[in-house]
C-alpha positions as a Python dict, from the first residue, in 0.01 Angstrom:
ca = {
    (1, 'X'): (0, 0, 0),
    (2, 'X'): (-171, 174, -312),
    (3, 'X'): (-109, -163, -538),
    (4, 'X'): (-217, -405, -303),
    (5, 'X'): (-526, -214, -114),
    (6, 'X'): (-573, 83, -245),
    (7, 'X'): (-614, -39, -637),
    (8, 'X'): (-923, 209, -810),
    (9, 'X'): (-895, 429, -539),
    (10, 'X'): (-936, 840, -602),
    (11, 'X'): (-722, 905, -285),
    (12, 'X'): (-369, 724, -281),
    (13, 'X'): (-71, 791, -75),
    (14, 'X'): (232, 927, -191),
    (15, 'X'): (565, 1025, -54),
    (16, 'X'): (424, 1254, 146),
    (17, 'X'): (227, 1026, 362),
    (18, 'X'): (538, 818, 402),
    (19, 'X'): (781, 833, 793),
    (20, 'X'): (1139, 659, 759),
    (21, 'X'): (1157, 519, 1154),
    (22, 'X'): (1481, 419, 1320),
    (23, 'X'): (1283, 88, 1456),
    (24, 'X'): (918, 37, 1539),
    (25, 'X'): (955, 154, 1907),
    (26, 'X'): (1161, 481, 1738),
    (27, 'X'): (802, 524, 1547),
    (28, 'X'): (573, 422, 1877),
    (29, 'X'): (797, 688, 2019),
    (30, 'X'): (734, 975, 1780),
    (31, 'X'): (359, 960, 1774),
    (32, 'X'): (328, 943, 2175),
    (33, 'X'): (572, 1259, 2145),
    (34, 'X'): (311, 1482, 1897),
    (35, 'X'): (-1, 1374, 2063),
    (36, 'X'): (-132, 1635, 2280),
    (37, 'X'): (-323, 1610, 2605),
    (38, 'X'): (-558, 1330, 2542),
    (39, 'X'): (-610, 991, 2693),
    (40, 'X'): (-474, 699, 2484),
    (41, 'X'): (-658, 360, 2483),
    (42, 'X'): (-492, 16, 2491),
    (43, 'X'): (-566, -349, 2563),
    (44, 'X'): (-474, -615, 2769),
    (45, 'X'): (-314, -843, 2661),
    (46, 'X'): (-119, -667, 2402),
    (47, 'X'): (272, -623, 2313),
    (48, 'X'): (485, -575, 2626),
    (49, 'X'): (676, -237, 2453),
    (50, 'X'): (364, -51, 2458),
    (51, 'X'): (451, -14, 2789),
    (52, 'X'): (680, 215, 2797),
    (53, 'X'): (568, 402, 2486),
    (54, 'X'): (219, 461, 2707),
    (55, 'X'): (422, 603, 3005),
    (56, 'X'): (706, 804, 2877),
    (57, 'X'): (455, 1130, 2794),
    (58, 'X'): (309, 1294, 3114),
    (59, 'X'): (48, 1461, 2819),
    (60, 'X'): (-103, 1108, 2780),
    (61, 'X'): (-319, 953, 3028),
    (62, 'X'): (-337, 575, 2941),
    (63, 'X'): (-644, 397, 2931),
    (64, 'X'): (-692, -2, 2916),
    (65, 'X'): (-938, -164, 2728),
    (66, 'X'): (-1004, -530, 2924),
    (67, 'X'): (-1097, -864, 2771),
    (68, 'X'): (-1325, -1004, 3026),
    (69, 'X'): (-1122, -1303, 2957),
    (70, 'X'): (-754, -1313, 2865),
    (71, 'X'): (-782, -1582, 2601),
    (72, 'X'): (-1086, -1390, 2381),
    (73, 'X'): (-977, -1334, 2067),
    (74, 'X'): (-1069, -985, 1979),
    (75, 'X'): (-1273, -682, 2062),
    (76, 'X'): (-1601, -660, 1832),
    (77, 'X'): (-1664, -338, 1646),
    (78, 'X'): (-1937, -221, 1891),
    (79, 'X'): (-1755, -258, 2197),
    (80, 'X'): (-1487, -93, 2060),
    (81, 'X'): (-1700, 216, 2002),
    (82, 'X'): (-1853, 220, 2374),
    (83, 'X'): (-1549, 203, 2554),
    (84, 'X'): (-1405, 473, 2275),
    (85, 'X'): (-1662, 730, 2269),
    (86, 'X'): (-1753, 667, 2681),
    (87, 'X'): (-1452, 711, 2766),
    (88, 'X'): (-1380, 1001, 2550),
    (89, 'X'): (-1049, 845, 2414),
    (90, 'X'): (-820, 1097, 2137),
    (91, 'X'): (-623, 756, 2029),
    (92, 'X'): (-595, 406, 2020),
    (93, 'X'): (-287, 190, 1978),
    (94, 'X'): (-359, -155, 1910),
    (95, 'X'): (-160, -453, 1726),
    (96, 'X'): (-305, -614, 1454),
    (97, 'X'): (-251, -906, 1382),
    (98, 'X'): (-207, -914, 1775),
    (99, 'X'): (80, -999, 1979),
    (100, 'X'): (48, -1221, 2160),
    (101, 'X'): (-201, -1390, 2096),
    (102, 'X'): (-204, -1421, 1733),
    (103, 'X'): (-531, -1284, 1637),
    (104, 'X'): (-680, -1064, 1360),
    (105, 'X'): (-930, -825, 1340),
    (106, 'X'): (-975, -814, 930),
    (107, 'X'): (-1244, -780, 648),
    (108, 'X'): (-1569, -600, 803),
    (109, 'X'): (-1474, -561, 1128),
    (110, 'X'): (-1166, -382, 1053),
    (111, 'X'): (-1368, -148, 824),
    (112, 'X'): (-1609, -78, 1109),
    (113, 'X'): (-1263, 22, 1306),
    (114, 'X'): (-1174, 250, 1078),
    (115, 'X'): (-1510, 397, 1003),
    (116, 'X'): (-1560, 457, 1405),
    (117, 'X'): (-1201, 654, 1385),
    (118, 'X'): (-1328, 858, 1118),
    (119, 'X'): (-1631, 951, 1237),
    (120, 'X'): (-1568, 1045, 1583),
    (121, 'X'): (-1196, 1145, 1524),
    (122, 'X'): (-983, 931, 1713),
    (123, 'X'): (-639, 832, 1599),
    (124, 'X'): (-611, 486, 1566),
    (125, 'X'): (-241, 361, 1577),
    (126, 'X'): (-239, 66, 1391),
    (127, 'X'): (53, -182, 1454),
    (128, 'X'): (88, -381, 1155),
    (129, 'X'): (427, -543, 1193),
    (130, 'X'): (276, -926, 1127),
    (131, 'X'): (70, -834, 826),
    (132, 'X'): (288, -1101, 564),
    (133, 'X'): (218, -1369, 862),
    (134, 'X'): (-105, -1518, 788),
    (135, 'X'): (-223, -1916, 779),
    (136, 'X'): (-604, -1906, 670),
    (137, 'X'): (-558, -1776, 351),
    (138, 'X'): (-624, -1916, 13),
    (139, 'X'): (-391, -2170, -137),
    (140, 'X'): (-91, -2080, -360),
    (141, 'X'): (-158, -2114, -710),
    (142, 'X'): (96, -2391, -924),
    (143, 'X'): (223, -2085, -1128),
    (144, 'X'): (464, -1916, -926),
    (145, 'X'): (549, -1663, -1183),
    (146, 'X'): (173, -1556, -1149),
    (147, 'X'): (222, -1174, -1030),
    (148, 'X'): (-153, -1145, -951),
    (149, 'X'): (-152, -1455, -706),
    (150, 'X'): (-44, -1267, -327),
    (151, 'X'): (-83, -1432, -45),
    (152, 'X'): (-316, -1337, 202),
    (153, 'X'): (-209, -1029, 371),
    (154, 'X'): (-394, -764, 634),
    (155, 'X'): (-390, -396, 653),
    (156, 'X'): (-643, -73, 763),
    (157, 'X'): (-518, 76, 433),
    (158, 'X'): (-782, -110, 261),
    (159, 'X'): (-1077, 71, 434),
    (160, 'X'): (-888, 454, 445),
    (161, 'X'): (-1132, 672, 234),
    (162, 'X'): (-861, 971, 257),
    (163, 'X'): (-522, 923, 300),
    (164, 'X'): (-464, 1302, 429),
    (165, 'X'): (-803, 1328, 651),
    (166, 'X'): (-898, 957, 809),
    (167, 'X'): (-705, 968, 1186),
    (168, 'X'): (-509, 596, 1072),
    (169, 'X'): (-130, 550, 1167),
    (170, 'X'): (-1, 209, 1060),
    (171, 'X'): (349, 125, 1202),
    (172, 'X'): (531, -139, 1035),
    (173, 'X'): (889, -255, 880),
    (174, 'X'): (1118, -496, 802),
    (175, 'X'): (1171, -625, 1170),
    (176, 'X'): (972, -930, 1157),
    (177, 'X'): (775, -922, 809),
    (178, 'X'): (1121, -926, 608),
    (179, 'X'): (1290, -1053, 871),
    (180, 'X'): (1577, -789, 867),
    (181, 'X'): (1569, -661, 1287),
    (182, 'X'): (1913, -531, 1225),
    (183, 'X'): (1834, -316, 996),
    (184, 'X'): (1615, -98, 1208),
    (185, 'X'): (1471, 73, 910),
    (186, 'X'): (1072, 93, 968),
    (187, 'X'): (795, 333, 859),
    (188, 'X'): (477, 526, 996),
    (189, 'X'): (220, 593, 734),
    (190, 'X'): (-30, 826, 778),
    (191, 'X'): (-208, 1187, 666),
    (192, 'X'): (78, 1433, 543),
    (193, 'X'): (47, 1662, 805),
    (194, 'X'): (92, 1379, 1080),
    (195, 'X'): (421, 1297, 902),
    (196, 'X'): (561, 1629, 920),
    (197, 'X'): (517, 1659, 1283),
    (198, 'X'): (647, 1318, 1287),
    (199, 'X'): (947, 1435, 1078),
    (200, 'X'): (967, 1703, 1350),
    (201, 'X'): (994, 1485, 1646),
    (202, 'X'): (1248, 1258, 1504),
    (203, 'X'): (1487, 1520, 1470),
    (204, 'X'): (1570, 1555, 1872),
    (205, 'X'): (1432, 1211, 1956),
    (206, 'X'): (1626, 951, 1770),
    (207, 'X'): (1807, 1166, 1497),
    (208, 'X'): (1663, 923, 1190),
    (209, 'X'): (1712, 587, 1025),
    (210, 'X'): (2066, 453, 871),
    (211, 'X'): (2088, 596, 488),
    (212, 'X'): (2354, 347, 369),
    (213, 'X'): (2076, 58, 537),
    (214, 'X'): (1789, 198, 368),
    (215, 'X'): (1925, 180, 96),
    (216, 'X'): (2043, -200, 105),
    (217, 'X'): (1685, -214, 217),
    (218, 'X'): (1560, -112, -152),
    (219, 'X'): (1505, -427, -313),
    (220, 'X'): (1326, -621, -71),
    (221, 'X'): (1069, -350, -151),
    (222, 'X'): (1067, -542, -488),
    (223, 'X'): (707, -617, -503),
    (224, 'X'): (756, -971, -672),
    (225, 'X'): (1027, -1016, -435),
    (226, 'X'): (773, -926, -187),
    (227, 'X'): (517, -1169, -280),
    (228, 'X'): (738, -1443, -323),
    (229, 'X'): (908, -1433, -13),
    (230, 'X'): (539, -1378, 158),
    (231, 'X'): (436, -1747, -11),
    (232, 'X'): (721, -1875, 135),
    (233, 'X'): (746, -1711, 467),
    (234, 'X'): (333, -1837, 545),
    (235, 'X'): (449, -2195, 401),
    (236, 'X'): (716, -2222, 664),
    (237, 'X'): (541, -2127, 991),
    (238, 'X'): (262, -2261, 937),
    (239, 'X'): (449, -2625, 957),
    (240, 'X'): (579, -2516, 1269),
    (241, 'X'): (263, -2335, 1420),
    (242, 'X'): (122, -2705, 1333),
    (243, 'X'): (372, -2891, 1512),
    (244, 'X'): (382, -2665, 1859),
    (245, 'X'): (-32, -2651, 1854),
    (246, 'X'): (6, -3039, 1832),
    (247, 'X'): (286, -3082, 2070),
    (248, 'X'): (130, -2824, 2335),
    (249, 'X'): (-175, -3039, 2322),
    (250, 'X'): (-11, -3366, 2410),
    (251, 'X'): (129, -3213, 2697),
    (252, 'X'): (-271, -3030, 2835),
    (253, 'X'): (-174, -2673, 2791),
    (254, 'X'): (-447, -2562, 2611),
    (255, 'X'): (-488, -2318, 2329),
    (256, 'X'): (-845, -2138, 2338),
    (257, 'X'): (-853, -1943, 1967),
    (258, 'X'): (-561, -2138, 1701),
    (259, 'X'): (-340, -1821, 1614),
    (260, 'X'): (-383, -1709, 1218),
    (261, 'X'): (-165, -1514, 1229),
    (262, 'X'): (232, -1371, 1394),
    (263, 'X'): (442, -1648, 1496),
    (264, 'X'): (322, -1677, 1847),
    (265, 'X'): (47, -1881, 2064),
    (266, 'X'): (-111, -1767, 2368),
    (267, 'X'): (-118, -2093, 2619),
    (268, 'X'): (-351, -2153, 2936),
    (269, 'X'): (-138, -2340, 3199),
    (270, 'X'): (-478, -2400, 3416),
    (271, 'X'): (-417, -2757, 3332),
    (272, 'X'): (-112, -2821, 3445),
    (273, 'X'): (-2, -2925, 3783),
    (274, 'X'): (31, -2667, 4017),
    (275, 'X'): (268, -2490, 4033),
    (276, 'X'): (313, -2525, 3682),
    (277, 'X'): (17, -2328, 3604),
    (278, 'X'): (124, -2009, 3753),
    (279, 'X'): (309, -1829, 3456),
    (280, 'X'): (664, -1721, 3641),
    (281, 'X'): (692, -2014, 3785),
    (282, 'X'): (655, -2207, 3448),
    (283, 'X'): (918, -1942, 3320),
    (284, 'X'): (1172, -2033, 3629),
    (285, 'X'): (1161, -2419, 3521),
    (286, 'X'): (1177, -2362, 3195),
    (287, 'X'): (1468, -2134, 3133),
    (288, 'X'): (1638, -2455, 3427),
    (289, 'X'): (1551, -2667, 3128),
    (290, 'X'): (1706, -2411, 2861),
    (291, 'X'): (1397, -2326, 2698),
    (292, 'X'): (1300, -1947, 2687),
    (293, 'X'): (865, -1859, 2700),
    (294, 'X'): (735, -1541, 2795),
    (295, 'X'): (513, -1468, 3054),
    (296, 'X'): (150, -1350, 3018),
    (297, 'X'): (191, -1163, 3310),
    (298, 'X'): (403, -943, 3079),
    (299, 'X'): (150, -856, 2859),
    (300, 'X'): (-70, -706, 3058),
    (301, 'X'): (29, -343, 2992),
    (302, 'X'): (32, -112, 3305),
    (303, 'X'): (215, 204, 3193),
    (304, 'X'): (327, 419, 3509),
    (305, 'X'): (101, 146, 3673),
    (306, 'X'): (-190, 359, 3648),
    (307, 'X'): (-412, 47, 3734),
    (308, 'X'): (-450, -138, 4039),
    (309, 'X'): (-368, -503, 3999),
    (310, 'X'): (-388, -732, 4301),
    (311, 'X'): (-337, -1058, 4063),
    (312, 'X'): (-322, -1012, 3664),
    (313, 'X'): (-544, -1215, 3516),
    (314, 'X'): (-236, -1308, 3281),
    (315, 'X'): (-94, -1531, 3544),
    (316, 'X'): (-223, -1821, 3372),
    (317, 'X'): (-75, -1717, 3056),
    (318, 'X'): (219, -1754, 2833),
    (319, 'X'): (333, -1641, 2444),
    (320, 'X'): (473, -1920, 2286),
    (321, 'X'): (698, -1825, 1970),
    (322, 'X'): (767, -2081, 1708),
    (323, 'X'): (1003, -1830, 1540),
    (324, 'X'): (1301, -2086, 1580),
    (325, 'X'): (1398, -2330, 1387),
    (326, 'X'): (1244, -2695, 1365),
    (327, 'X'): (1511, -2828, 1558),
    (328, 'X'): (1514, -2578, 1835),
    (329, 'X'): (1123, -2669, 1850),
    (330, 'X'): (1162, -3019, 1889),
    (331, 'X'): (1396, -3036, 2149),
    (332, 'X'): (1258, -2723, 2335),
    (333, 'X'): (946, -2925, 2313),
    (334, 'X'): (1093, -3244, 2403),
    (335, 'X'): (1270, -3054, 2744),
    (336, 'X'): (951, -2919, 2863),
    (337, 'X'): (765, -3254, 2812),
    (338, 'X'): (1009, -3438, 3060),
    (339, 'X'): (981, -3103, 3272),
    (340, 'X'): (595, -3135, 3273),
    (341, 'X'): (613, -3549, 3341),
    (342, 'X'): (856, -3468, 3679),
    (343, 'X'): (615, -3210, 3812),
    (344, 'X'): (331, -3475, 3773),
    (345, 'X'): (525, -3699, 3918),
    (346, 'X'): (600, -3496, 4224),
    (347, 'X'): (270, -3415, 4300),
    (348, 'X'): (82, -3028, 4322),
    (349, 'X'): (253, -2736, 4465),
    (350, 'X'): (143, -2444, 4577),
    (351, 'X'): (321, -2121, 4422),
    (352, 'X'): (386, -1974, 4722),
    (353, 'X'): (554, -2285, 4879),
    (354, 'X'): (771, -2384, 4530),
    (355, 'X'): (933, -1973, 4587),
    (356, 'X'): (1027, -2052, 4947),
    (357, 'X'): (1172, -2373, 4862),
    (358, 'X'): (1393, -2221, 4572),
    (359, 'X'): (1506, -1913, 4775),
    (360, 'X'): (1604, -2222, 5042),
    (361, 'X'): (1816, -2357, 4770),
    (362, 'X'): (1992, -2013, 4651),
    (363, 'X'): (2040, -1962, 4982),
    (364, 'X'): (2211, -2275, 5032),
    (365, 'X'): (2449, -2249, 4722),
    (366, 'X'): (2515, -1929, 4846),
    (367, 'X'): (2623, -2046, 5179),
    (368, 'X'): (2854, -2330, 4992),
    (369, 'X'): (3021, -2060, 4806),
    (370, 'X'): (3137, -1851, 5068),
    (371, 'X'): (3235, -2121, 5285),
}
């Protein structure tokens, strides 16, 4: 963090600043565990596992910030301050870059985030765990031995003033940015004090990270390794963010905002036949055709269902990963195509009606069976 934002800065972080997390939900965990009564803003749509994390703490009162619309990209710096200081939120927890829908709030507008944390001291939980996975960067340079040339990466750190006073948790690891989930070795960083406590928590909560694993995790923390395997890593998905954007399109499932970042899209079904466009059925004929999506309607966070939602204006959503390979993409892609052609074919469905007619048919097996 100090070498690649911090660089001429009088305040750096040090050991100190530093939490060794069993996971990133082990570190989510911690920080709801030390917060004290306050109310805790979120969004919707955001990761499904803040979820959980939001409800497990009777302390914490969760609070959703709404997109008007599902598919909007981000949250500008000045709403983020009215809905902060109206509602009189202690915390945020936000992911950034965002899952799912690939977006990133960087370069002045994530300095204005941090600035509005500082200033009316609200702790600002900063998900980071998609920081290496960015597309709109500048080119690599031919000299790969250049140790100045990083790719572009994203992170508050940059716009900290203190490292010990500004209210600014990241949470990150080597889950998805080195690609390591087994290892379950991940990190909080954030003022000293906020560490200790965290240090505290961890002792009854998850009992630590693996020693032998962290350190097998040491040289990946190499930071030529690092920057290396970042040029590479960006290289990669972007050919296959390319080829589902493209292949998503053919089909009429529209993508609102291209993702820059994460290895996900977040898909509008409106223009698919119905009942194609409602986002569990979509899941129900696509894991028939062996191809796994997940629903929007799981990423609009309700912890302890504190909101009332008739209909979630997720329906029409899904997260689309190209994490797999190139060959998993094309014949996922290649499934839901002829799955997409044989609902047009049939004609439009209501939702309602397609759930009847499938609980018919499990009934029916059912029947078969026992008879």
């Amino acid at each position: 963090y100090n070498t690649l934002y911090r660089e001429g800065r009088e305040s750096q972080y040090t050991a100190d600043n530093v939490c060794i997390v069993p996971g990133g939900r082990a570190g989510l965990t911690r920080i709801m565990a030390i917060l004290a009564d306050t109310q805790v803003g979120f969004f919707s749509p955001d990761y499904t596992a803040y979820e959980q994390a939001l409800g497990l703490f009777q302390r914490i009162t969760p609070s959703v910030y709404l997109h008007r619309n599902p598919n909007e990209a981000t949250m500008s710096p000045e709403a983020f301050e009215f809905e902060t200081v109206g509602r009189g939120i202690g915390a945020v927890l936000l992911s950034n870059p965002a899952n799912p829908t690939g977006q990133s709030i960087e370069g002045e507008a994530l300095a204005e985030y941090v600035d509005i944390a500082r200033r009316h001291e609200v702790a600002v939980i900063m998900d980071e765990f998609y920081s290496h996975y960015y597309y709109d960067g500048p080119d690599r340079s031919d000299d790969l031995e250049d140790e100045t040339d990083w790719p572009k990466t994203v992170s508050s750190a940059r716009y900290i003033d203190d490292v010990n006073q500004d209210p600014i948790l990241i949470v990150n690891g080597l889950t998805k940015n080195w690609r390591t989930p087994g290892f379950r070795c991940c990190w909080v960083v954030a003022p000293a004090p906020i560490v200790e406590m965290l240090g505290s928590a961890g002792s009854f909560l998850d009992g630590g990270t693996n020693a032998p694993l962290q350190q097998l995790a040491l040289p990946l923390m190499n930071l030529d390794f690092t920057r290396r395997d970042a040029w590479a890593l960006q290289t990669h998905f972007k050919k296959k963010r390319d080829f589902l954007l493209a292949e998503l399109s053919s089909l009429g499932i529209n993508v609102k905002f291209e993702p820059t970042a994460t290895f996900y899209i977040w898909a509008d079904l409106s223009n698919l036949p119905p009942p194609l466009n409602d986002c569990l059925v979509f899941l129900e004929e696509c894991v028939k055709n062996k191809i796994i999506i997940v629903p929007g309607l799981f990423f609009d966070v309700n912890p302890r269902s504190v909101r009332h939602v008739q209909q979630s204006k997720c329906i029409g959503n899904v997260r689309f990963s190209y994490g797999p390979t190139f060959e998993n993409l094309r014949v996922g892609m290649a499934n839901m195509k002829a799955m997409v052609d044989k609902f047009k074919r049939s004609g439009p469905l209501t939702a309602s009606t397609y759930i009847t007619r499938e609980l018919s048919k499990e009934l029916s097996r059912d029947f078969s069976e026992d008879n």
